[in-house]
PDB file of C-alpha atoms in Angstrom:
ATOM      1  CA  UNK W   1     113.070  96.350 122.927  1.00 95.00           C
ATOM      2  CA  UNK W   2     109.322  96.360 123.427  1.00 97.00           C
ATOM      3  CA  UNK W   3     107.357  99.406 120.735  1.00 98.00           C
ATOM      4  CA  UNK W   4     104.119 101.071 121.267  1.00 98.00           C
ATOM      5  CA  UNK W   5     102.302 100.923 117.756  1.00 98.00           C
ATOM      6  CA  UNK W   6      99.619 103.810 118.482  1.00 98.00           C
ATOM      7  CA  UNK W   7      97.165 103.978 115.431  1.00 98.00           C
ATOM      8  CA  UNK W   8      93.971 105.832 114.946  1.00 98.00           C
ATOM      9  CA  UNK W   9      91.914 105.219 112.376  1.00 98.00           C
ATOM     10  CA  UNK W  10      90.398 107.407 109.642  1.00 98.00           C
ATOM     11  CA  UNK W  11      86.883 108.799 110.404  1.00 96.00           C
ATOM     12  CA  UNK W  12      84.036 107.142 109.026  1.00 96.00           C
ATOM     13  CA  UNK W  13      86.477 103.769 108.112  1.00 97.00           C
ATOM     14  CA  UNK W  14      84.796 101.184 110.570  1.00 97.00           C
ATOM     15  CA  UNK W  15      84.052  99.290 107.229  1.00 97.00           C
ATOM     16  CA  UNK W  16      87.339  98.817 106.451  1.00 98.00           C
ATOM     17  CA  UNK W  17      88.483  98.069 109.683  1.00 98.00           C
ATOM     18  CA  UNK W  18      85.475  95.126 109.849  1.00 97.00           C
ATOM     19  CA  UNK W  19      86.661  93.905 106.125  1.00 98.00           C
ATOM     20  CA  UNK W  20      90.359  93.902 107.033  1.00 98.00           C
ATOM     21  CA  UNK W  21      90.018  92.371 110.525  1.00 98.00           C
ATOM     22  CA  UNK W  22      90.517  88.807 109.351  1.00 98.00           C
ATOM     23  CA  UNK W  23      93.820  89.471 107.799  1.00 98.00           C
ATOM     24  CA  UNK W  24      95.512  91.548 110.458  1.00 98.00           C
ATOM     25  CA  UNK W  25      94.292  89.117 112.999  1.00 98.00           C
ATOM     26  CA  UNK W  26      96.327  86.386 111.173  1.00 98.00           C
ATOM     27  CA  UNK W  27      99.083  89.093 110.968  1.00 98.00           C
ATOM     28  CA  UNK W  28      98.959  89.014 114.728  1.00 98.00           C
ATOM     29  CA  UNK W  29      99.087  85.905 115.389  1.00 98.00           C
ATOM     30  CA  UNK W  30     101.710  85.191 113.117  1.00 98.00           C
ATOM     31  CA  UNK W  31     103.649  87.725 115.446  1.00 98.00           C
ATOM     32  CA  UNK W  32     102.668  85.822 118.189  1.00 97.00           C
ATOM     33  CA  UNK W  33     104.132  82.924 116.924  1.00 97.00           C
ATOM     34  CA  UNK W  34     107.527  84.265 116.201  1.00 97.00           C
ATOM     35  CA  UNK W  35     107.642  85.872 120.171  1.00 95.00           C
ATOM     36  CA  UNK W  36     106.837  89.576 119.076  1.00 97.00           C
ATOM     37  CA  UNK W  37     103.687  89.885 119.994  1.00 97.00           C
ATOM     38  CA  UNK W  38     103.199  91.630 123.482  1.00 96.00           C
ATOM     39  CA  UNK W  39      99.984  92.325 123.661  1.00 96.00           C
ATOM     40  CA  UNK W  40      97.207  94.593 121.125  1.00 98.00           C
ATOM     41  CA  UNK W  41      93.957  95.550 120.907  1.00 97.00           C
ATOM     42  CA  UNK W  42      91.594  98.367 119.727  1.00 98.00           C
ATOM     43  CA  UNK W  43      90.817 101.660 121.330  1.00 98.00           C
ATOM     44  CA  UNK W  44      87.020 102.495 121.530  1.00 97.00           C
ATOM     45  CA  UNK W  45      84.921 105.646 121.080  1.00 96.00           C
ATOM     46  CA  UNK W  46      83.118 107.050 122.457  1.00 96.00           C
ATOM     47  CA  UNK W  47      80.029 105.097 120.447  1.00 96.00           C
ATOM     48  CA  UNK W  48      81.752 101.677 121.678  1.00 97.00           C
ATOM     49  CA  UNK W  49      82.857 101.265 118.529  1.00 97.00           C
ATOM     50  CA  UNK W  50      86.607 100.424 117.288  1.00 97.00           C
ATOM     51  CA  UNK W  51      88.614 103.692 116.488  1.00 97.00           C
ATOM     52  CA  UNK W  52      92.249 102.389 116.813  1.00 98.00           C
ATOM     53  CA  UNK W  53      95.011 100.506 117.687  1.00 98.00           C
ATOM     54  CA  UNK W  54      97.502  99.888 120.356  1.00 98.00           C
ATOM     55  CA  UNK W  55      99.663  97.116 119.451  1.00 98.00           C
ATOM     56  CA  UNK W  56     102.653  96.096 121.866  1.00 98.00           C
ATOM     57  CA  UNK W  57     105.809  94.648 119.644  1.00 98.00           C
ATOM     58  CA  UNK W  58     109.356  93.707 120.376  1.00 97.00           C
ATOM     59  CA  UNK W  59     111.802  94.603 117.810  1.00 98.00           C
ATOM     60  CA  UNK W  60     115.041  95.346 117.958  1.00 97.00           C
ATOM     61  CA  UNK W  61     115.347  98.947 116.688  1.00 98.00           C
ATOM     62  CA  UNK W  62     113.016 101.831 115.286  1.00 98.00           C
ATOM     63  CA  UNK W  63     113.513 100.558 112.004  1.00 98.00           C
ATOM     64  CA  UNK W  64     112.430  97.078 112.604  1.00 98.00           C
ATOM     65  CA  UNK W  65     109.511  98.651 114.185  1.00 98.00           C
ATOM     66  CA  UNK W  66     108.847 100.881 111.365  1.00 98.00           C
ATOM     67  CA  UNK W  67     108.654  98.046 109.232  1.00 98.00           C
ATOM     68  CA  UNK W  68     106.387  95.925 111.367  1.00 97.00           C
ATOM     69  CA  UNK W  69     104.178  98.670 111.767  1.00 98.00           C
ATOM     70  CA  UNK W  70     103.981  99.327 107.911  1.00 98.00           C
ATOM     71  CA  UNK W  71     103.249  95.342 107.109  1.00 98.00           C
ATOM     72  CA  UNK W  72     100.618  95.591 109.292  1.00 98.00           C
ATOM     73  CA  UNK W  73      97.386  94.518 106.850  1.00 98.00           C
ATOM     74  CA  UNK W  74      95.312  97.229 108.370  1.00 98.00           C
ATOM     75  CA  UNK W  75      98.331  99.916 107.573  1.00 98.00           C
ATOM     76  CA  UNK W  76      98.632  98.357 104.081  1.00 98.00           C
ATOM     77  CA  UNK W  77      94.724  98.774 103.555  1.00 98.00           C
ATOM     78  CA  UNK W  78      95.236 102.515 104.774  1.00 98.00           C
ATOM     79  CA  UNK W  79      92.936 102.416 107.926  1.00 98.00           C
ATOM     80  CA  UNK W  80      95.259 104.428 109.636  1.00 98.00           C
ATOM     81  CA  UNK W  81      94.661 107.997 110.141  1.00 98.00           C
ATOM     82  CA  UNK W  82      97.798 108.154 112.237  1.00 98.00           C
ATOM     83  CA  UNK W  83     100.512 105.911 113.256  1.00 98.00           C
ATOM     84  CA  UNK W  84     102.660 106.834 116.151  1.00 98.00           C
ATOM     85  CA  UNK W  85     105.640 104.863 117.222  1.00 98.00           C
ATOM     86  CA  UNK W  86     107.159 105.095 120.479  1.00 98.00           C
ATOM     87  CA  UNK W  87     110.005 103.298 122.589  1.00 98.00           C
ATOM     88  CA  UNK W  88     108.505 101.127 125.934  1.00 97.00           C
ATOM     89  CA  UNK W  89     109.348  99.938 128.540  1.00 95.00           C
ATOM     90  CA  UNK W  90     107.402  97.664 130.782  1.00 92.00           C
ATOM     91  CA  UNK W  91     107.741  97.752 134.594  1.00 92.00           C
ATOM     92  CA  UNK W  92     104.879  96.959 136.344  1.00 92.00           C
ATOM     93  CA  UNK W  93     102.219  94.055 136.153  1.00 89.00           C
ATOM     94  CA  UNK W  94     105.102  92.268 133.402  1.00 85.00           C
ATOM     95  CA  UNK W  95     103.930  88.553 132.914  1.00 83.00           C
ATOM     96  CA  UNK W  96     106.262  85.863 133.931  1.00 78.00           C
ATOM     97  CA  UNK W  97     108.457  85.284 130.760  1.00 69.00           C
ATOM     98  CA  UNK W  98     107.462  88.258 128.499  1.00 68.00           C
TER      99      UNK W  98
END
C-alpha cells in the first residue's frame, strides 16, 4: 500500500534542512533500494526555497508507515513542523512496474 508522508518544516529551519540533507538523501536511497521508494521531493515557498516534504512510500500498514516516517533523518533531527500521514492510491500517470 503506497503512503503519502506530508511534512512541513519548522519556520526559520532551512539550516537544518541544508545540514541534514546528506543523511536523509542516503535514507532515501536506501528506500529505493529495498523497492519502497515511490517517489519524494520538497515543497517550495513561496521564496523558492525548501519548506517541506512529500515523500511517496509503500508499506504495508499505518504502522509500518509510522515507523518509516519517524526513521526518517530529517524527522529524527526534528525539521518537521508537521508530519501528516495519509493512505494513496495511484491511478493515473503510474509508471510501468511501480
Amino acid at each position: 500500500m503506497l503512503f503519502a508522508l506530508i511534512c512541513k518544516d519548522k519556520p526559520g529551519s532551512l539550516q537544518l534542512r541544508v545540514d541534514t540533507r546528506p543523511a536523509h538523501a542516503a535514507f532515501l536511497e536506501g528506500l529505493i533500494g529495498e523497492g519502497r521508494l515511490a517517489f519524494a521531493g520538497p515543497f517550495l515557498g513561496a521564496d523558492g526555497k525548501p519548506d517541506g516534504s512529500l515523500v511517496m512510500i509503500e508499506a504495508p500498514d499505518m504502522a509500518a508507515a509510522q515507523a518509516l516516517a519517524a526513521a526518517d533523518p530529517y524527522a529524527r533531527a526534528g525539521l518537521f513542523k508537521s508530519v501528516e500521514i495519509r493512505a494513496w492510491n495511484w491511478v493515473f500517470q503510474k509508471p510501468a512496474g511501480a
